[in-house]
Short mmCIF file of C-alpha atoms in Angstrom, two decimals:
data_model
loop_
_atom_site.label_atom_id
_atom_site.label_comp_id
_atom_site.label_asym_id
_atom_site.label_seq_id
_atom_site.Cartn_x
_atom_site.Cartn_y
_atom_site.Cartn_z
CA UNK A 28 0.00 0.00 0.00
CA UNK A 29 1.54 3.28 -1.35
CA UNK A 30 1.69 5.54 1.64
CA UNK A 31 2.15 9.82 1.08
CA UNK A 32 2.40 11.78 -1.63
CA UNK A 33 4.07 11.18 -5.30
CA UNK A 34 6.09 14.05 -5.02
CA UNK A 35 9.56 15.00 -5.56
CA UNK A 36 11.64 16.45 -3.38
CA UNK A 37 11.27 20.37 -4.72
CA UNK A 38 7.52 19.84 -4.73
CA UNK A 39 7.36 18.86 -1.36
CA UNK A 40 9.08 21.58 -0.67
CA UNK A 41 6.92 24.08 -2.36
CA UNK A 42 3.87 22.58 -0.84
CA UNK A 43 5.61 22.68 2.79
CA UNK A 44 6.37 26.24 2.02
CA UNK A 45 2.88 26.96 1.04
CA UNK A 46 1.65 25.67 4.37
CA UNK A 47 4.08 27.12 6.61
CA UNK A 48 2.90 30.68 4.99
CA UNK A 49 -0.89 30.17 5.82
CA UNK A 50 0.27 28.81 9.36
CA UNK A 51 2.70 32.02 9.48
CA UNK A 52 -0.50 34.19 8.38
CA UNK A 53 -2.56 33.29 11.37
CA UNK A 54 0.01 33.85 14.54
CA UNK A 55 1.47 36.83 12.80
CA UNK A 56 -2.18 38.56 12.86
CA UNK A 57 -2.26 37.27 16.24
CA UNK A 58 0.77 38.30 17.23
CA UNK A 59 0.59 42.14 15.42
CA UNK A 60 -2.44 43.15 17.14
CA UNK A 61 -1.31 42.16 20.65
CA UNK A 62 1.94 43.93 19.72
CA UNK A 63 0.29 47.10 18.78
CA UNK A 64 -1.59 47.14 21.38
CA UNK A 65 0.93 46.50 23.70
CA UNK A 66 2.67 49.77 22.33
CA UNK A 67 0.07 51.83 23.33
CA UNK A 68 -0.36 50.80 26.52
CA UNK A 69 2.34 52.99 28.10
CA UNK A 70 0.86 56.05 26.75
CA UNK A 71 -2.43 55.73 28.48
CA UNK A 72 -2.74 58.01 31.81
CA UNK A 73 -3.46 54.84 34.12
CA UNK A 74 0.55 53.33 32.76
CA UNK A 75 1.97 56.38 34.90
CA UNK A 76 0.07 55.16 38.68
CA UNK A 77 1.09 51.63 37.82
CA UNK A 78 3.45 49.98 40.89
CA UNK A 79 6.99 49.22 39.14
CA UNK A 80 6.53 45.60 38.98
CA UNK A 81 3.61 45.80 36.90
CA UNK A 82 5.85 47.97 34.97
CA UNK A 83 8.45 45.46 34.63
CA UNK A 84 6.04 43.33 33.60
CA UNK A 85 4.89 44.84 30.77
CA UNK A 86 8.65 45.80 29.61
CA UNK A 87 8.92 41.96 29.77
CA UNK A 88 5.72 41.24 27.51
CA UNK A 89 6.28 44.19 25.22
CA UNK A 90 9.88 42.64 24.66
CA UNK A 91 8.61 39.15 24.57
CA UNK A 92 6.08 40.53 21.83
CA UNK A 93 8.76 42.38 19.74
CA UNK A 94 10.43 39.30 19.86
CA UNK A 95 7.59 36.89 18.58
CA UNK A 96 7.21 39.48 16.10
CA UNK A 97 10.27 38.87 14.66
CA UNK A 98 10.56 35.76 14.49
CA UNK A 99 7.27 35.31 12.86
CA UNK A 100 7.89 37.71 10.61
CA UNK A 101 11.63 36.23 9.76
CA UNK A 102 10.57 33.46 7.47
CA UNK A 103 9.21 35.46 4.99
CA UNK A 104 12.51 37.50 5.08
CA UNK A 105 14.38 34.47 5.03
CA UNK A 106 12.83 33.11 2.33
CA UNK A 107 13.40 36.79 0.25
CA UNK A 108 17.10 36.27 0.99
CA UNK A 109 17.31 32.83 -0.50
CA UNK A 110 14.54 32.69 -3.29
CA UNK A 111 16.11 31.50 -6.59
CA UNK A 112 19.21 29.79 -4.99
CA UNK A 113 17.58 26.58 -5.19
CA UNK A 114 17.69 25.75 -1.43
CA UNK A 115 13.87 25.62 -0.47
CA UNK A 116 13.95 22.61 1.15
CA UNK A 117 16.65 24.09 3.60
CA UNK A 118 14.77 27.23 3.61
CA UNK A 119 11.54 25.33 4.90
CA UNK A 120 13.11 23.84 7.82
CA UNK A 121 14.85 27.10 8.76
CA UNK A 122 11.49 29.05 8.42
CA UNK A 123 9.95 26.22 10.12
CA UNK A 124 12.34 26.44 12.83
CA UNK A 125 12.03 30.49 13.09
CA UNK A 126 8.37 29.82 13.27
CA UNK A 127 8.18 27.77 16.27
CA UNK A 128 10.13 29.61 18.35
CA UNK A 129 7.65 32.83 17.34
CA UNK A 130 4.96 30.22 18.36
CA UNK A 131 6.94 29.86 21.67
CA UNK A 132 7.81 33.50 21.94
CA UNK A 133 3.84 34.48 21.57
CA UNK A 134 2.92 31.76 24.12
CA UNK A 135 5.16 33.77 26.25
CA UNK A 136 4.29 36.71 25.64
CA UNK A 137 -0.07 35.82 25.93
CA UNK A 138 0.80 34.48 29.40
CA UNK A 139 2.81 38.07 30.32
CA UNK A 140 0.33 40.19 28.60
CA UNK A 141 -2.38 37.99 30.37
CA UNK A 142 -0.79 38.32 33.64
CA UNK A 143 -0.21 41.98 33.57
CA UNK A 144 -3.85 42.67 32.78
CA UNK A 145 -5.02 40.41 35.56
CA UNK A 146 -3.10 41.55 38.11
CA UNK A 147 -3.49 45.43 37.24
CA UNK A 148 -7.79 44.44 36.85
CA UNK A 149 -8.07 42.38 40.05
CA UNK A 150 -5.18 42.10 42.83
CA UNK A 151 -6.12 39.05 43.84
CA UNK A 152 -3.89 36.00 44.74
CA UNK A 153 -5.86 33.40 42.22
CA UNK A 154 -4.38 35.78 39.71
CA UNK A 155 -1.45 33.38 38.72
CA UNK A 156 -3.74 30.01 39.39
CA UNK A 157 -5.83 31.49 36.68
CA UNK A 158 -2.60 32.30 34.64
CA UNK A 159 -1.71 28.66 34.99
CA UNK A 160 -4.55 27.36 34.17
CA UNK A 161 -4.94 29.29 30.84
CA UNK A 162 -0.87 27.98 30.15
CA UNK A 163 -1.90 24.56 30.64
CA UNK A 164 -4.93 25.12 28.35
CA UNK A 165 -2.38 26.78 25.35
CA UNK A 166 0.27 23.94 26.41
CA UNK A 167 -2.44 21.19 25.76
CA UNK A 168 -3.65 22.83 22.00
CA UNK A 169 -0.33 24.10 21.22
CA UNK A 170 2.21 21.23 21.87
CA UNK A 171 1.09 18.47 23.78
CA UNK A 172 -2.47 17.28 21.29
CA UNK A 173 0.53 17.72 18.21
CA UNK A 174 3.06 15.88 19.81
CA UNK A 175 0.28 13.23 21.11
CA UNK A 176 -1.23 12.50 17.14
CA UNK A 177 2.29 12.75 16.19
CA UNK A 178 3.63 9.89 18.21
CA UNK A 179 0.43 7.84 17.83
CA UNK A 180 -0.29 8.29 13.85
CA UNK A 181 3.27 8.39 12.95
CA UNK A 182 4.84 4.89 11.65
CA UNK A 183 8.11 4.18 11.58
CA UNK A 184 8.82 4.20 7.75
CA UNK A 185 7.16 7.63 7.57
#
């Protein structure tokens, strides 16, 4: 039984490069809005009565957020750099690489952005149960269902 696709190697690339972009596409949206608003956060009146670890916090996530910017948005560089040298297949596993550490780098910086507002909103110690609970909830989508269907509908000779 003839398992995956009847493709060569450059096709497969160009298809894996196709779905990387549309995966890129959704956590860069994602990722831009939080960022933006992020920026505008400090010049709200309420940013200047803020205690300085709240503060520190939301250097933190704004950094985190520049950061998961970048790296979401470095693929598509990357792949400017390189196009017609005839190395997409290394491209895709560099962009792929650059995209899940922006996927990483936005998980971080939900939880900080989360965090911030939740402490600023409520002062209350469940703040960082809640917080935890929400991680757990992105770890479970994010990583651990993947990594679960990948293990169990993987075979060997795939």
């Amino acid at each position: 039984m003839a398992r995956g696709r009847d493709e060569t190697p450059d096709e497969r690339a160009d298809r894996r490069w196709a779905e990387l972009i549309q995966e890129i596409r959704v956590a860069q949206t994602g990722v831009q809005i939080l960022f933006g608003f992020l920026l505008t956060v400090v010049f709200t009146p309420k940013f200047a009565d803020l205690p300085s670890a709240d503060k520190t916090i939301y250097i933190i996530t704004v950094a985190l957020g520049a950061s998961a910017t970048g790296a979401l948005i470095g693929p598509v560089s990357f792949h400017r750099i390189v196009s017609g040298r005839r190395i997409k297949p290394q491209a895709v596993v560099w962009a792929s690489r650059l995209t899940f550490i922006g996927l990483v780098l936005l998980l971080a910086t939900l939880v900080s952005a989360l965090f911030l507002v939740l402490r600023v909103a409520t002062h209350d110690e469940f703040v960082p149960w809640l917080v935890a609970g929400v991680v757990t909830w992105y770890m479970l989508c994010w990583f651990v269902l993947p990594l679960w269907a990948r293990i169990r509908y993987t075979t060997m000779d795939d």
